[in-house]
């Protein structure tokens, strides 16, 4: 099956600018996640969607980050305005539940550099 | 909330030797523990996972053990090969929905 797709793969912006990332999950996967992975650290969940509804956004900096998943398929993550500390890889993942377990499959990520 | 500690942060072993990475978790309600391998610039890839009703799981050269009482789980790689070099992440979750990751272990296999 096709994997999780993300674009762009790389983005360089200046602080205070805006940026948006796009994710297309594996077909049929109802759950979609956005993670932030800072260099040298493990991924940290930003937001989780079940279909087009938000399940968990407790770690999303809502003053500058927003995300949506219209029609329960593709999703976009936006940062406005960006700060230097937002430099990271933004990973999208999707999952399908089997026997009560939501196995997560990751996309290739978008590497964001904020100058 | 859940907190996952992973050790060591770096590990270097000779090709053919075994490697062990250990993780501890804080929430006794966690019931799903996957391990991901991430090569440089690539996506995290699931390599093995274990549920809390199982104490050990093996898949060829990799195995995972879980001690629920002590709240720790470990990844074991035997007969290591150069292609095993990568960063390995453990994770824990309740119901496998919200994964909390460890800090990662950079494994280097020396020829």
XYZ file of C-alpha atoms in Angstrom:
226
model
C 0.000 0.000 0.000
C 1.106 3.591 -0.573
C 2.626 5.288 2.435
C 1.897 8.575 4.156
C 2.755 11.477 1.868
C 3.974 14.873 3.010
C 4.976 18.071 1.287
C 7.074 20.034 1.068
C 10.082 17.980 2.194
C 12.103 21.037 3.109
C 11.223 24.627 3.937
C 13.354 27.577 4.957
C 11.660 30.731 6.215
C 12.495 33.753 8.288
C 11.081 34.253 11.749
C 7.643 35.848 11.862
C 6.763 34.387 8.459
C 4.008 31.847 7.932
C 4.334 28.285 6.678
C 1.989 25.403 5.929
C 2.584 21.680 5.648
C 0.410 19.130 3.926
C -0.213 15.467 4.716
C -2.036 12.724 2.848
C -2.542 9.643 5.042
C -2.681 6.032 3.990
C -6.002 5.326 2.338
C -8.609 4.190 4.828
C -6.728 5.346 7.917
C -9.164 7.284 10.059
C -6.642 8.560 12.596
C -4.043 11.173 11.683
C -1.310 12.660 13.832
C 1.119 15.578 13.569
C 4.382 15.297 15.491
C 7.228 17.747 16.008
C 10.709 16.214 16.123
C 13.452 18.550 17.291
C 16.975 17.461 16.386
C 18.230 14.807 18.771
C 14.849 14.174 20.384
C 11.949 11.804 19.961
C 8.785 12.895 18.152
C 6.327 14.881 20.254
C 2.609 14.750 19.457
C 1.108 18.085 18.461
C -2.390 17.069 17.422
C -4.413 13.941 16.705
C -7.485 13.704 14.481
C -10.081 10.969 14.314
C -11.696 11.453 10.907
C -12.143 15.252 10.838
C -12.496 15.732 14.593
C -9.720 16.676 17.027
C -8.992 13.992 19.651
C -5.971 15.559 21.360
C -4.374 18.964 20.831
C -3.120 19.481 24.366
C 0.483 20.056 23.231
C -0.292 22.270 20.255
C 0.858 25.906 20.782
C -2.474 27.309 19.737
C -1.321 30.917 19.671
C 0.721 30.175 16.566
C -0.059 26.660 15.365
C -3.262 25.498 13.733
C -4.284 22.320 11.974
C -7.275 21.066 10.103
C -8.417 17.898 8.437
C -11.229 18.744 6.123
C -13.321 15.832 4.850
C -11.420 13.479 7.126
C -8.596 12.736 4.686
C -5.803 15.241 3.974
C -4.543 17.543 6.679
C -2.636 20.808 6.863
C -0.553 22.173 9.714
C 0.143 25.898 9.788
C 2.532 28.020 11.798
C 1.907 31.760 11.968
C 4.120 33.515 12.919
C 7.136 31.194 13.066
C 9.775 31.431 15.773
C 13.378 30.226 15.738
C 12.479 27.391 18.137
C 10.010 25.993 15.597
C 12.933 24.658 13.571
C 12.289 20.918 13.532
C 11.042 18.057 11.412
C 7.246 17.883 11.268
C 6.076 14.313 10.920
C 2.625 13.200 9.911
C 1.437 9.717 10.793
C -1.747 7.762 10.243
C -3.094 4.642 11.839
C -5.566 1.858 11.410
C -6.920 -0.007 14.404
C -6.402 -3.768 14.492
C -7.383 -5.771 17.549
C -7.574 -2.596 19.587
C -4.114 -1.377 18.587
C -3.543 1.768 16.518
C -0.295 1.006 14.670
C 1.132 4.300 13.462
C 2.863 4.717 10.107
C 4.931 7.834 9.534
C 5.460 10.040 6.531
C 8.922 11.270 5.452
C 8.489 14.559 7.298
C 8.998 18.220 6.459
C 12.233 19.729 7.679
C 11.586 23.345 8.693
C 14.401 25.799 9.229
C 13.500 29.175 10.724
C 16.203 31.837 10.300
C 0.939 12.146 31.856
C 3.119 9.381 30.551
C 6.889 9.827 30.589
C 9.333 7.506 28.810
C 13.041 7.365 29.613
C 15.406 5.622 27.194
C 18.992 4.460 27.747
C 21.663 4.599 26.544
C 21.610 7.648 24.314
C 24.439 6.219 22.204
C 25.574 2.624 21.770
C 28.456 1.265 19.776
C 28.890 -2.485 19.226
C 31.022 -4.714 17.058
C 29.373 -6.333 14.078
C 27.971 -9.698 15.096
C 27.569 -8.759 18.754
C 24.264 -8.084 20.485
C 22.769 -4.694 21.341
C 20.283 -3.925 24.106
C 18.306 -0.706 24.546
C 16.186 -0.120 27.631
C 13.164 2.052 28.329
C 11.127 2.794 31.413
C 7.640 4.255 31.515
C 5.697 5.969 34.251
C 1.994 5.253 33.628
C 1.012 1.751 34.701
C -2.056 2.005 32.427
C 0.145 1.984 29.306
C -0.515 -1.169 27.340
C 1.211 -0.810 23.974
C 4.969 -0.472 23.398
C 6.319 -0.072 19.851
C 9.912 0.390 18.736
C 10.814 2.542 15.749
C 14.020 2.671 13.716
C 14.961 5.969 12.094
C 17.802 6.193 9.623
C 19.356 9.573 8.921
C 16.884 11.807 7.104
C 14.276 9.063 6.862
C 10.922 8.431 8.453
C 10.569 6.394 11.677
C 9.787 2.794 10.761
C 8.027 0.384 13.091
C 10.263 -2.639 13.667
C 8.505 -4.473 16.484
C 5.833 -3.867 19.096
C 4.476 -5.587 22.183
C 1.210 -5.432 24.083
C 0.989 -5.530 27.843
C -0.518 -9.013 27.905
C 2.688 -10.469 26.459
C 6.094 -10.686 28.161
C 8.278 -11.243 25.119
C 8.040 -11.070 21.355
C 10.616 -12.063 18.773
C 11.012 -11.391 15.069
C 14.148 -12.915 13.537
C 17.118 -11.019 15.019
C 15.093 -8.574 17.094
C 13.156 -9.180 20.281
C 11.355 -7.078 22.832
C 10.791 -7.942 26.477
C 8.335 -6.286 28.841
C 8.358 -6.221 32.641
C 5.043 -4.650 33.704
C 5.857 -4.798 37.405
C 9.033 -2.789 36.982
C 7.519 -0.734 34.137
C 10.360 -1.268 31.737
C 10.819 -2.823 28.327
C 13.879 -3.574 26.239
C 14.879 -4.064 22.615
C 17.387 -6.818 21.861
C 19.176 -7.065 18.524
C 21.330 -10.149 17.986
C 24.005 -10.774 15.348
C 24.151 -7.080 14.541
C 24.872 -5.967 11.000
C 26.022 -2.616 9.559
C 22.484 -1.902 8.316
C 21.285 -1.941 11.930
C 23.047 1.407 12.444
C 20.312 3.989 13.074
C 18.493 5.835 15.843
C 16.018 3.661 17.728
C 13.032 5.073 19.597
C 10.853 3.333 22.119
C 7.333 4.550 22.827
C 4.443 3.824 25.142
C 0.737 4.487 24.966
C -2.610 3.692 26.449
C -4.772 2.113 23.809
C -2.031 2.927 21.274
C -3.553 6.281 20.454
C -1.194 8.852 21.940
C 2.388 7.608 21.646
C 4.946 9.094 24.024
C 8.462 8.574 22.703
C 11.766 8.147 24.437
C 14.722 10.360 23.565
C 16.259 7.860 21.172
C 19.399 5.704 21.061
C 21.959 6.161 18.330
C 23.254 2.671 17.538
C 26.498 2.316 15.616
C 27.657 -1.059 14.353
C 31.434 -1.179 13.904
C 32.718 -3.502 11.160
